[in-house]
Amino acid sequence: MQPLPSVRVCCSAVMSVSTSSFAPLEAMASAQPTATPPPVIIGAGPVGLVLALSLQQAGVPVVVLEANAAGAMHGDGRALALSAGTRQVLERLQVWPLISPAITPIKQIHVSQQRGLGRTWLKASEHGLPALGYVVSYGALMQALDQRLQAQPDGVDIRTQCAVTGLDVHAQAADIRYDAQGTPATLTTPLAIIADGGRSLEAVPGLQRETKAYGHDALVALVETELPHQHIAYERFTPHGPIALLPNGDKCSLVWTGEQSYIDNIAQLQDADFLQQLHVAFGDRLGRFTQVGKRVRFPLKLSKLQQTFLAHAVVIGNAAQTMHPVAGQGFNVGIRDAVALAENIAATPAAAWGSAERLAAYQAQRTRDTGRGLQFTDFLVNVFSNDLVGVGLLRGAGLGLLSMLPAARSVLVKKMSYGS
Ligand SMILES: Cc1cc2nc3c(=O)[nH]c(=O)nc-3n(C[C@H](O)[C@H](O)[C@H](O)COP(=O)(O)OP(=O)(O)OC[C@H]3O[C@@H](n4cnc5c(N)ncnc54)[C@H](O)[C@@H]3O)c2cc1C
């Protein structure tokens, strides 16, 4: 994928006229030349597509530009942990029935630390919930979202193999330049929504990004275990970093984090040695580890925009905030961005799509949830990933305390399910 070579903010005026309409885009272009052009989403990842479907449900037309070919991500096996709140969103969008055969519910979460006392259990039954979360592969989720849009495409104009190459934000609109399968093209929109996962758009002038590299990598892989997972997700804190094992079908999805040099070492081990090292780090709860699939690694960072919008442009999902995967929060925060922005756009007259006031209202609504998600994951990484004796005792005491306080567990489960 090509990086966006230029993103400019300039002040020359671009005309746009107001009329809201939900007619197909081509029809709008010919029959209503004065209609307001639709909002444009850059990136058809899960966050971009949830936004597109939410706008469709609200009767707002939208264009989506995606660099990849249709279906390119359907085989991506990375495991996402969906919260109860994300399930509700997918139910409302009629996507849930399409992914339910591919999901694995998490009935319990077990939190522990290597070489230390203290552990805690979170149980769905204790909180009157059917599950604490749901594991699904990125590919299965993308397939379900695409299937849902193919069955009911009204008002959503998805253009695949269209990599955005530049964004010029003017006083009254944004111009998006993209490569339409080899042909340069431009779209003018009152609102450009950047949902590219932070993969190609590093900086928008006027928007300050704060980045903290943890110096840690995550290694993800599917593993098989001697004992069945019984729908339990495990979070184990080790001196190198947290290890998560999520139930996924009859296997487990492993997220093994640690300093880059440490992950370098385990990434290159032969399968048998890798499985043995994992057993040492994780312990005996699932018996021996018997098989490991393809190992994929990625660097971990905390990254956030101080302000997520300019007039006529807004950034959502992983592009707006990237957090450590320790508590499975990042993806769900991104979905809540998409829902909140769709509600904001739907409640805004077309003439004011992209207005700074409306986007400021969107940001005000999202700041607390995003900030809490970033703080919580950063706190867990800092407190649970160091080997100081005093800190080890304190976190053991913290886990022990949590296991004795049902009210505290209830608050934690609520925040993890629905955000702040
Ligand atoms: C390698 C990797 C492994 C991960 N593993 C896990 C995990 O195990 N568990 C977990 O919970 N989270 C994981 N994450 C994080 C998780 O994938 C994100 O939280 C989630 O994908 C965010 O969704 P999004 O839609 O914001 O961005 P993305 O899923 O990144 O989607 C962005 C979309 O934008 C498109 N795009 C990018 N640039 C352009 C452009 N210039 N023009 C047009 N389209 C463009 C991309 O092709 C993509 O389709 C992982 C992330 C990575 C990178």
GROMACS .gro file of C-alpha atoms and ligand atoms in nm:
model
  473
    1MET     CA    1   0.000   0.000   0.000
    2GLN     CA    2   0.132   0.343  -0.091
    3PRO     CA    3   0.164   0.602   0.185
    4LEU     CA    4  -0.032   0.922   0.140
    5PRO     CA    5   0.239   1.150   0.000
    6SER     CA    6   0.068   1.475   0.079
    7VAL     CA    7  -0.198   1.606   0.306
    8ARG     CA    8  -0.248   1.980   0.285
    9VAL     CA    9  -0.474   2.227   0.448
   10CYS     CA   10  -0.540   2.537   0.240
   11CYS     CA   11  -0.788   2.816   0.237
   12SER     CA   12  -0.916   2.848  -0.118
   13ALA     CA   13  -1.293   2.814  -0.134
   14VAL     CA   14  -1.464   2.515  -0.291
   15MET     CA   15  -1.835   2.547  -0.365
   16SER     CA   16  -2.082   2.310  -0.208
   17VAL     CA   17  -2.456   2.348  -0.201
   18SER     CA   18  -2.698   2.201   0.047
   19THR     CA   19  -2.959   1.932  -0.007
   20SER     CA   20  -2.981   1.606   0.171
   21SER     CA   21  -3.070   1.303  -0.039
   22PHE     CA   22  -3.051   0.926  -0.021
   23ALA     CA   23  -3.073   0.857  -0.394
   24PRO     CA   24  -2.801   0.637  -0.554
   25LEU     CA   25  -2.491   0.847  -0.604
   26GLU     CA   26  -2.484   0.830  -0.984
   27ALA     CA   27  -2.850   0.938  -0.994
   28MET     CA   28  -2.776   1.220  -0.756
   29ALA     CA   29  -2.491   1.338  -0.975
   30SER     CA   30  -2.702   1.356  -1.292
   31ALA     CA   31  -3.049   1.447  -1.164
   32GLN     CA   32  -2.950   1.680  -0.879
   33PRO     CA   33  -2.637   1.865  -0.983
   34THR     CA   34  -2.669   2.100  -0.687
   35ALA     CA   35  -2.696   1.830  -0.419
   36THR     CA   36  -2.436   1.827  -0.143
   37PRO     CA   37  -2.175   1.563  -0.225
   38PRO     CA   38  -2.178   1.277   0.025
   39PRO     CA   39  -1.926   1.229   0.307
   40VAL     CA   40  -1.628   1.016   0.199
   41ILE     CA   41  -1.472   0.748   0.420
   42ILE     CA   42  -1.105   0.669   0.353
   43GLY     CA   43  -1.053   0.302   0.444
   44ALA     CA   44  -1.297   0.010   0.437
   45GLY     CA   45  -1.164  -0.166   0.746
   46PRO     CA   46  -1.411  -0.270   1.016
   47VAL     CA   47  -1.439   0.084   1.155
   48GLY     CA   48  -1.496   0.242   0.811
   49LEU     CA   49  -1.756  -0.019   0.716
   50VAL     CA   50  -1.944   0.004   1.048
   51LEU     CA   51  -1.964   0.378   0.988
   52ALA     CA   52  -2.084   0.324   0.629
   53LEU     CA   53  -2.357   0.081   0.744
   54SER     CA   54  -2.463   0.312   1.026
   55LEU     CA   55  -2.496   0.601   0.781
   56GLN     CA   56  -2.690   0.379   0.542
   57GLN     CA   57  -2.930   0.293   0.825
   58ALA     CA   58  -2.971   0.665   0.896
   59GLY     CA   59  -3.041   0.741   0.528
   60VAL     CA   60  -2.716   0.932   0.464
   61PRO     CA   61  -2.536   0.846   0.137
   62VAL     CA   62  -2.162   0.781   0.157
   63VAL     CA   63  -1.862   0.700  -0.064
   64VAL     CA   64  -1.593   0.461   0.068
   65LEU     CA   65  -1.244   0.451  -0.085
   66GLU     CA   66  -1.041   0.137  -0.013
   67ALA     CA   67  -0.685   0.065  -0.126
   68ASN     CA   68  -0.722  -0.314  -0.125
   69ALA     CA   69  -0.913  -0.527  -0.376
   70ALA     CA   70  -1.255  -0.656  -0.268
   71GLY     CA   71  -1.222  -0.951  -0.029
   72ALA     CA   72  -0.844  -0.908   0.012
   73MET     CA   73  -0.867  -0.930   0.393
   74HIS     CA   74  -1.110  -1.223   0.417
   75GLY     CA   75  -0.827  -1.462   0.505
   76ASP     CA   76  -0.676  -1.245   0.783
   77GLY     CA   77  -0.668  -1.467   1.092
   78ARG     CA   78  -0.580  -1.207   1.359
   79ALA     CA   79  -0.822  -1.242   1.648
   80LEU     CA   80  -1.036  -0.950   1.756
   81ALA     CA   81  -1.211  -0.948   2.094
   82LEU     CA   82  -1.553  -0.789   2.046
   83SER     CA   83  -1.718  -0.634   2.351
   84ALA     CA   84  -2.087  -0.671   2.441
   85GLY     CA   85  -2.137  -0.314   2.316
   86THR     CA   86  -1.983  -0.399   1.977
   87ARG     CA   87  -2.214  -0.701   1.956
   88GLN     CA   88  -2.514  -0.469   2.003
   89VAL     CA   89  -2.388  -0.246   1.721
   90LEU     CA   90  -2.342  -0.543   1.486
   91GLU     CA   91  -2.687  -0.673   1.577
   92ARG     CA   92  -2.842  -0.339   1.493
   93LEU     CA   93  -2.662  -0.342   1.157
   94GLN     CA   94  -2.778  -0.701   1.085
   95VAL     CA   95  -2.418  -0.819   1.069
   96TRP     CA   96  -2.422  -1.032   1.384
   97PRO     CA   97  -2.620  -1.325   1.233
   98LEU     CA   98  -2.359  -1.338   0.954
   99ILE     CA   99  -2.063  -1.371   1.191
  100SER     CA  100  -2.224  -1.571   1.470
  101PRO     CA  101  -2.113  -1.908   1.323
  102ALA     CA  102  -1.752  -1.780   1.340
  103ILE     CA  103  -1.752  -1.636   1.691
  104THR     CA  104  -1.636  -1.789   2.017
  105PRO     CA  105  -1.789  -1.645   2.334
  106ILE     CA  106  -1.565  -1.564   2.631
  107LYS     CA  107  -1.747  -1.687   2.942
  108GLN     CA  108  -1.470  -1.616   3.192
  109ILE     CA  109  -1.148  -1.417   3.210
  110HIS     CA  110  -0.864  -1.532   3.430
  111VAL     CA  111  -0.599  -1.274   3.521
  112SER     CA  112  -0.272  -1.379   3.685
  113GLN     CA  113   0.095  -1.289   3.707
  114GLN     CA  114   0.397  -1.508   3.647
  115ARG     CA  115   0.624  -1.551   3.948
  116GLY     CA  116   0.381  -1.378   4.181
  117LEU     CA  117   0.076  -1.416   4.400
  118GLY     CA  118  -0.266  -1.277   4.326
  119ARG     CA  119  -0.511  -1.370   4.057
  120THR     CA  120  -0.866  -1.284   3.972
  121TRP     CA  121  -1.158  -1.429   3.778
  122LEU     CA  122  -1.420  -1.234   3.588
  123LYS     CA  123  -1.726  -1.447   3.514
  124ALA     CA  124  -2.008  -1.361   3.274
  125SER     CA  125  -2.259  -1.546   3.495
  126GLU     CA  126  -2.169  -1.324   3.792
  127HIS     CA  127  -2.270  -1.016   3.589
  128GLY     CA  128  -2.585  -1.161   3.431
  129LEU     CA  129  -2.423  -1.155   3.085
  130PRO     CA  130  -2.427  -1.430   2.820
  131ALA     CA  131  -2.054  -1.362   2.761
  132LEU     CA  132  -1.782  -1.114   2.860
  133GLY     CA  133  -1.680  -1.076   2.497
  134TYR     CA  134  -1.660  -1.259   2.166
  135VAL     CA  135  -1.356  -1.365   1.966
  136VAL     CA  136  -1.373  -1.350   1.589
  137SER     CA  137  -1.106  -1.337   1.321
  138TYR     CA  138  -1.057  -1.007   1.139
  139GLY     CA  139  -1.118  -1.195   0.810
  140ALA     CA  140  -1.451  -1.342   0.922
  141LEU     CA  141  -1.570  -1.001   1.041
  142MET     CA  142  -1.468  -0.836   0.712
  143GLN     CA  143  -1.644  -1.110   0.515
  144ALA     CA  144  -1.967  -1.055   0.714
  145LEU     CA  145  -1.952  -0.676   0.670
  146ASP     CA  146  -1.891  -0.714   0.294
  147GLN     CA  147  -2.171  -0.971   0.265
  148ARG     CA  148  -2.414  -0.741   0.445
  149LEU     CA  149  -2.325  -0.453   0.211
  150GLN     CA  150  -2.354  -0.669  -0.099
  151ALA     CA  151  -2.703  -0.783   0.011
  152GLN     CA  152  -2.814  -0.424   0.072
  153PRO     CA  153  -2.586  -0.173  -0.100
  154ASP     CA  154  -2.831   0.124  -0.113
  155GLY     CA  155  -2.661   0.456  -0.060
  156VAL     CA  156  -2.310   0.312  -0.004
  157ASP     CA  157  -2.071   0.356  -0.296
  158ILE     CA  158  -1.766   0.140  -0.220
  159ARG     CA  159  -1.470   0.187  -0.453
  160THR     CA  160  -1.204  -0.080  -0.403
  161GLN     CA  161  -0.847  -0.060  -0.537
  162CYS     CA  162  -0.871   0.313  -0.482
  163ALA     CA  163  -0.575   0.421  -0.270
  164VAL     CA  164  -0.600   0.776  -0.142
  165THR     CA  165  -0.285   0.966  -0.228
  166GLY     CA  166  -0.359   1.314  -0.095
  167LEU     CA  167  -0.608   1.524   0.097
  168ASP     CA  168  -0.645   1.901   0.062
  169VAL     CA  169  -0.864   2.059   0.324
  170HIS     CA  170  -1.013   2.393   0.208
  171ALA     CA  171  -1.232   2.650   0.378
  172GLN     CA  172  -1.555   2.489   0.255
  173ALA     CA  173  -1.468   2.132   0.158
  174ALA     CA  174  -1.198   1.868   0.130
  175ASP     CA  175  -1.047   1.743  -0.197
  176ILE     CA  176  -0.942   1.380  -0.188
  177ARG     CA  177  -0.697   1.260  -0.450
  178TYR     CA  178  -0.682   0.891  -0.518
  179ASP     CA  179  -0.548   0.634  -0.756
  180ALA     CA  180  -0.850   0.459  -0.913
  181GLN     CA  181  -0.687   0.138  -1.035
  182GLY     CA  182  -0.408   0.330  -1.203
  183THR     CA  183  -0.608   0.638  -1.302
  184PRO     CA  184  -0.570   0.956  -1.093
  185ALA     CA  185  -0.906   1.082  -0.965
  186THR     CA  186  -1.039   1.347  -0.725
  187LEU     CA  187  -1.347   1.374  -0.507
  188THR     CA  188  -1.468   1.689  -0.336
  189THR     CA  189  -1.662   1.634  -0.016
  190PRO     CA  190  -1.788   1.844   0.273
  191LEU     CA  191  -1.653   1.575   0.507
  192ALA     CA  192  -1.352   1.345   0.461
  193ILE     CA  193  -1.344   1.072   0.727
  194ILE     CA  194  -1.002   0.916   0.773
  195ALA     CA  195  -1.041   0.552   0.884
  196ASP     CA  196  -0.722   0.414   0.731
  197GLY     CA  197  -0.605   0.241   1.050
  198GLY     CA  198  -0.319   0.489   1.078
  199ARG     CA  199  -0.139   0.290   0.813
  200SER     CA  200  -0.092   0.553   0.547
  201LEU     CA  201  -0.180   0.888   0.699
  202GLU     CA  202   0.087   0.981   0.950
  203ALA     CA  203   0.019   1.351   0.981
  204VAL     CA  204  -0.249   1.604   0.897
  205PRO     CA  205  -0.122   1.961   0.934
  206GLY     CA  206  -0.309   2.120   1.222
  207LEU     CA  207  -0.358   1.789   1.403
  208GLN     CA  208  -0.096   1.701   1.667
  209ARG     CA  209  -0.013   1.334   1.714
  210GLU     CA  210   0.142   1.205   2.037
  211THR     CA  211   0.321   0.874   2.003
  212LYS     CA  212   0.483   0.658   2.267
  213ALA     CA  213   0.666   0.353   2.136
  214TYR     CA  214   0.665   0.081   2.401
  215GLY     CA  215   0.972  -0.082   2.249
  216HIS     CA  216   0.763  -0.398   2.268
  217ASP     CA  217   0.628  -0.620   1.990
  218ALA     CA  218   0.324  -0.846   1.987
  219LEU     CA  219   0.353  -1.190   1.836
  220VAL     CA  220   0.016  -1.340   1.740
  221ALA     CA  221  -0.057  -1.699   1.638
  222LEU     CA  222  -0.319  -1.971   1.669
  223VAL     CA  223  -0.213  -2.243   1.912
  224GLU     CA  224  -0.354  -2.582   2.008
  225THR     CA  225  -0.354  -2.701   2.367
  226GLU     CA  226  -0.372  -3.032   2.546
  227LEU     CA  227  -0.678  -2.928   2.751
  228PRO     CA  228  -0.991  -2.755   2.611
  229HIS     CA  229  -1.017  -2.381   2.673
  230GLN     CA  230  -1.373  -2.403   2.811
  231HIS     CA  231  -1.440  -2.050   2.683
  232ILE     CA  232  -1.192  -1.897   2.925
  233ALA     CA  233  -0.969  -1.608   2.814
  234TYR     CA  234  -0.640  -1.580   2.999
  235GLU     CA  235  -0.442  -1.264   3.064
  236ARG     CA  236  -0.107  -1.343   3.221
  237PHE     CA  237   0.134  -1.071   3.319
  238THR     CA  238   0.500  -1.166   3.293
  239PRO     CA  239   0.810  -0.953   3.358
  240HIS     CA  240   0.854  -0.926   2.979
  241GLY     CA  241   0.496  -0.818   2.908
  242PRO     CA  242   0.142  -0.953   2.907
  243ILE     CA  243   0.045  -1.279   2.735
  244ALA     CA  244  -0.317  -1.324   2.631
  245LEU     CA  245  -0.480  -1.649   2.522
  246LEU     CA  246  -0.826  -1.609   2.375
  247PRO     CA  247  -1.059  -1.901   2.303
  248ASN     CA  248  -1.102  -1.922   1.926
  249GLY     CA  249  -1.301  -2.216   1.788
  250ASP     CA  250  -1.136  -2.526   1.932
  251LYS     CA  251  -0.798  -2.347   1.939
  252CYS     CA  252  -0.662  -2.044   2.121
  253SER     CA  253  -0.541  -1.715   1.978
  254LEU     CA  254  -0.214  -1.619   2.139
  255VAL     CA  255  -0.099  -1.259   2.180
  256TRP     CA  256   0.252  -1.275   2.331
  257THR     CA  257   0.406  -0.936   2.401
  258GLY     CA  258   0.752  -0.840   2.518
  259GLU     CA  259   1.062  -0.634   2.446
  260GLN     CA  260   1.159  -0.647   2.079
  261SER     CA  261   1.478  -0.845   2.151
  262TYR     CA  262   1.280  -1.099   2.354
  263ILE     CA  263   1.020  -1.140   2.078
  264ASP     CA  264   1.308  -1.166   1.824
  265ASN     CA  265   1.430  -1.470   2.016
  266ILE     CA  266   1.099  -1.649   2.052
  267ALA     CA  267   0.990  -1.566   1.696
  268GLN     CA  268   1.280  -1.760   1.550
  269LEU     CA  269   1.245  -2.071   1.767
  270GLN     CA  270   1.154  -2.404   1.608
  271ASP     CA  271   0.790  -2.494   1.679
  272ALA     CA  272   0.872  -2.747   1.953
  273ASP     CA  273   1.095  -2.499   2.141
  274PHE     CA  274   0.843  -2.219   2.092
  275LEU     CA  275   0.565  -2.433   2.243
  276GLN     CA  276   0.789  -2.533   2.533
  277GLN     CA  277   0.882  -2.167   2.607
  278LEU     CA  278   0.517  -2.071   2.592
  279HIS     CA  279   0.435  -2.341   2.845
  280VAL     CA  280   0.703  -2.204   3.079
  281ALA     CA  281   0.572  -1.846   3.047
  282PHE     CA  282   0.202  -1.930   3.060
  283GLY     CA  283   0.192  -2.216   3.309
  284ASP     CA  284  -0.012  -2.535   3.326
  285ARG     CA  285  -0.372  -2.421   3.303
  286LEU     CA  286  -0.421  -2.555   2.950
  287GLY     CA  287  -0.177  -2.842   2.979
  288ARG     CA  288   0.091  -2.865   2.712
  289PHE     CA  289   0.086  -2.652   2.396
  290THR     CA  290   0.079  -2.896   2.104
  291GLN     CA  291   0.071  -2.694   1.778
  292VAL     CA  292   0.139  -2.340   1.662
  293GLY     CA  293   0.020  -2.183   1.336
  294LYS     CA  294   0.172  -1.896   1.140
  295ARG     CA  295   0.336  -1.640   1.369
  296VAL     CA  296   0.279  -1.270   1.290
  297ARG     CA  297   0.431  -0.984   1.485
  298PHE     CA  298   0.372  -0.610   1.503
  299PRO     CA  299   0.522  -0.323   1.705
  300LEU     CA  300   0.322  -0.184   1.996
  301LYS     CA  301   0.267   0.183   2.050
  302LEU     CA  302   0.036   0.429   2.207
  303SER     CA  303  -0.062   0.692   1.956
  304LYS     CA  304  -0.330   0.955   1.977
  305LEU     CA  305  -0.436   1.278   1.817
  306GLN     CA  306  -0.478   1.573   2.054
  307GLN     CA  307  -0.762   1.689   1.834
  308THR     CA  308  -0.926   1.449   1.591
  309PHE     CA  309  -1.084   1.696   1.349
  310LEU     CA  310  -1.049   2.001   1.131
  311ALA     CA  311  -1.337   2.164   0.951
  312HIS     CA  312  -1.419   1.911   0.670
  313ALA     CA  313  -1.197   1.628   0.797
  314VAL     CA  314  -1.216   1.392   1.093
  315VAL     CA  315  -1.005   1.094   1.199
  316ILE     CA  316  -1.157   0.781   1.362
  317GLY     CA  317  -1.067   0.428   1.471
  318ASN     CA  318  -0.708   0.311   1.487
  319ALA     CA  319  -0.603   0.613   1.283
  320ALA     CA  320  -0.715   0.840   1.569
  321GLN     CA  321  -0.588   0.626   1.857
  322THR     CA  322  -0.378   0.314   1.872
  323MET     CA  323  -0.345   0.137   2.204
  324HIS     CA  324  -0.166  -0.164   2.347
  325PRO     CA  325  -0.375  -0.480   2.287
  326VAL     CA  326  -0.345  -0.583   2.655
  327ALA     CA  327  -0.714  -0.544   2.739
  328GLY     CA  328  -0.864  -0.579   2.390
  329GLN     CA  329  -0.993  -0.221   2.398
  330GLY     CA  330  -0.864  -0.052   2.080
  331PHE     CA  331  -1.090  -0.214   1.827
  332ASN     CA  332  -1.404  -0.159   2.036
  333VAL     CA  333  -1.317   0.207   2.100
  334GLY     CA  334  -1.288   0.247   1.720
  335ILE     CA  335  -1.633   0.096   1.668
  336ARG     CA  336  -1.777   0.339   1.922
  337ASP     CA  337  -1.610   0.625   1.725
  338ALA     CA  338  -1.792   0.507   1.412
  339VAL     CA  339  -2.132   0.487   1.583
  340ALA     CA  340  -2.098   0.828   1.749
  341LEU     CA  341  -1.987   0.994   1.424
  342ALA     CA  342  -2.275   0.837   1.230
  343GLU     CA  343  -2.522   0.972   1.487
  344ASN     CA  344  -2.359   1.315   1.467
  345ILE     CA  345  -2.375   1.324   1.085
  346ALA     CA  346  -2.733   1.194   1.078
  347ALA     CA  347  -2.839   1.470   1.317
  348THR     CA  348  -2.668   1.739   1.106
  349PRO     CA  349  -2.828   1.908   0.803
  350ALA     CA  350  -2.629   1.828   0.487
  351ALA     CA  351  -2.530   2.195   0.459
  352ALA     CA  352  -2.340   2.163   0.787
  353TRP     CA  353  -2.169   1.827   0.729
  354GLY     CA  354  -1.807   1.888   0.815
  355SER     CA  355  -1.871   2.207   1.009
  356ALA     CA  356  -1.613   2.261   1.285
  357GLU     CA  357  -1.889   2.306   1.545
  358ARG     CA  358  -2.051   1.972   1.466
  359LEU     CA  359  -1.717   1.790   1.460
  360ALA     CA  360  -1.618   1.956   1.790
  361ALA     CA  361  -1.940   1.815   1.938
  362TYR     CA  362  -1.843   1.470   1.807
  363GLN     CA  363  -1.497   1.497   1.961
  364ALA     CA  364  -1.636   1.618   2.295
  365GLN     CA  365  -1.856   1.310   2.303
  366ARG     CA  366  -1.564   1.074   2.238
  367THR     CA  367  -1.283   1.229   2.445
  368ARG     CA  368  -1.363   1.063   2.776
  369ASP     CA  369  -1.404   0.711   2.636
  370THR     CA  370  -1.090   0.729   2.424
  371GLY     CA  371  -0.885   0.885   2.705
  372ARG     CA  372  -0.994   0.620   2.954
  373GLY     CA  373  -0.912   0.340   2.709
  374LEU     CA  374  -0.564   0.479   2.648
  375GLN     CA  375  -0.497   0.539   3.020
  376PHE     CA  376  -0.624   0.198   3.124
  377THR     CA  377  -0.414   0.002   2.875
  378ASP     CA  378  -0.106   0.218   2.943
  379PHE     CA  379  -0.150   0.169   3.318
  380LEU     CA  380  -0.173  -0.210   3.280
  381VAL     CA  381   0.140  -0.221   3.068
  382ASN     CA  382   0.339  -0.002   3.308
  383VAL     CA  383   0.228  -0.165   3.631
  384PHE     CA  384   0.213  -0.525   3.514
  385SER     CA  385   0.521  -0.545   3.297
  386ASN     CA  386   0.811  -0.481   3.527
  387ASP     CA  387   1.008  -0.699   3.760
  388LEU     CA  388   1.055  -0.473   4.061
  389VAL     CA  389   0.984  -0.666   4.379
  390GLY     CA  390   0.768  -0.396   4.541
  391VAL     CA  391   0.561  -0.351   4.226
  392GLY     CA  392   0.517  -0.728   4.203
  393LEU     CA  393   0.377  -0.739   4.556
  394LEU     CA  394   0.150  -0.443   4.491
  395ARG     CA  395   0.000  -0.584   4.175
  396GLY     CA  396  -0.048  -0.920   4.352
  397ALA     CA  397  -0.234  -0.734   4.625
  398GLY     CA  398  -0.437  -0.547   4.359
  399LEU     CA  399  -0.542  -0.870   4.189
  400GLY     CA  400  -0.624  -1.026   4.526
  401LEU     CA  401  -0.832  -0.723   4.621
  402LEU     CA  402  -1.018  -0.729   4.290
  403SER     CA  403  -1.100  -1.096   4.346
  404MET     CA  404  -1.261  -1.001   4.680
  405LEU     CA  405  -1.461  -0.701   4.557
  406PRO     CA  406  -1.760  -0.792   4.339
  407ALA     CA  407  -1.857  -0.423   4.296
  408ALA     CA  408  -1.511  -0.337   4.156
  409ARG     CA  409  -1.531  -0.633   3.915
  410SER     CA  410  -1.873  -0.517   3.807
  411VAL     CA  411  -1.744  -0.166   3.724
  412LEU     CA  412  -1.452  -0.317   3.531
  413VAL     CA  413  -1.677  -0.548   3.329
  414LYS     CA  414  -1.916  -0.262   3.249
  415LYS     CA  415  -1.633  -0.037   3.126
  416MET     CA  416  -1.481  -0.317   2.918
  417SER     CA  417  -1.823  -0.394   2.765
  418TYR     CA  418  -1.956  -0.049   2.687
  419GLY     CA  419  -1.669   0.200   2.734
  420SER     CA  420  -1.681   0.515   2.944
  421LIG     C1  421  -0.062  -0.679   1.230
  421LIG     C2  422  -0.172  -0.639   1.324
  421LIG     C3  423  -0.221  -0.734   1.412
  421LIG     C4  424  -0.322  -0.698   1.503
  421LIG     N1  425  -0.368  -0.793   1.588
  421LIG     C5  426  -0.466  -0.762   1.674
  421LIG     C6  427  -0.516  -0.860   1.764
  421LIG     O1  428  -0.466  -0.972   1.771
  421LIG     N2  429  -0.621  -0.825   1.843
  421LIG     C7  430  -0.677  -0.700   1.839
  421LIG     O2  431  -0.775  -0.674   1.911
  421LIG     N3  432  -0.630  -0.605   1.756
  421LIG     C8  433  -0.527  -0.633   1.674
  421LIG     N4  434  -0.479  -0.536   1.593
  421LIG     C9  435  -0.545  -0.404   1.592
  421LIG    C10  436  -0.673  -0.411   1.508
  421LIG     O3  437  -0.641  -0.471   1.384
  421LIG    C11  438  -0.731  -0.271   1.492
  421LIG     O4  439  -0.780  -0.229   1.620
  421LIG    C12  440  -0.846  -0.264   1.392
  421LIG     O5  441  -0.811  -0.327   1.272
  421LIG    C13  442  -0.879  -0.118   1.366
  421LIG     O6  443  -0.973  -0.107   1.262
  421LIG     P1  444  -0.971   0.016   1.161
  421LIG     O7  445  -1.086  -0.007   1.068
  421LIG     O8  446  -0.958   0.144   1.237
  421LIG     O9  447  -0.833   0.002   1.081
  421LIG     P2  448  -0.785  -0.113   0.983
  421LIG    O10  449  -0.841  -0.245   1.023
  421LIG    O11  450  -0.637  -0.100   0.979
  421LIG    O12  451  -0.846  -0.074   0.841
  421LIG    C14  452  -0.798   0.035   0.766
  421LIG    C15  453  -0.839   0.019   0.622
  421LIG    O13  454  -0.796   0.133   0.549
  421LIG    C16  455  -0.737   0.093   0.427
  421LIG     N5  456  -0.643   0.196   0.385
  421LIG    C17  457  -0.523   0.228   0.440
  421LIG     N6  458  -0.466   0.330   0.374
  421LIG    C18  459  -0.551   0.363   0.274
  421LIG    C19  460  -0.545   0.460   0.170
  421LIG     N7  461  -0.442   0.544   0.155
  421LIG     N8  462  -0.650   0.469   0.083
  421LIG    C20  463  -0.756   0.386   0.095
  421LIG     N9  464  -0.764   0.290   0.192
  421LIG    C21  465  -0.663   0.280   0.279
  421LIG    C22  466  -0.671  -0.040   0.461
  421LIG    O14  467  -0.648  -0.118   0.345
  421LIG    C23  468  -0.774  -0.102   0.554
  421LIG    O15  469  -0.872  -0.174   0.484
  421LIG    C24  470  -0.375  -0.567   1.504
  421LIG    C25  471  -0.324  -0.471   1.416
  421LIG    C26  472  -0.223  -0.505   1.328
  421LIG    C27  473  -0.168  -0.400   1.236
   0.00000   0.00000   0.00000
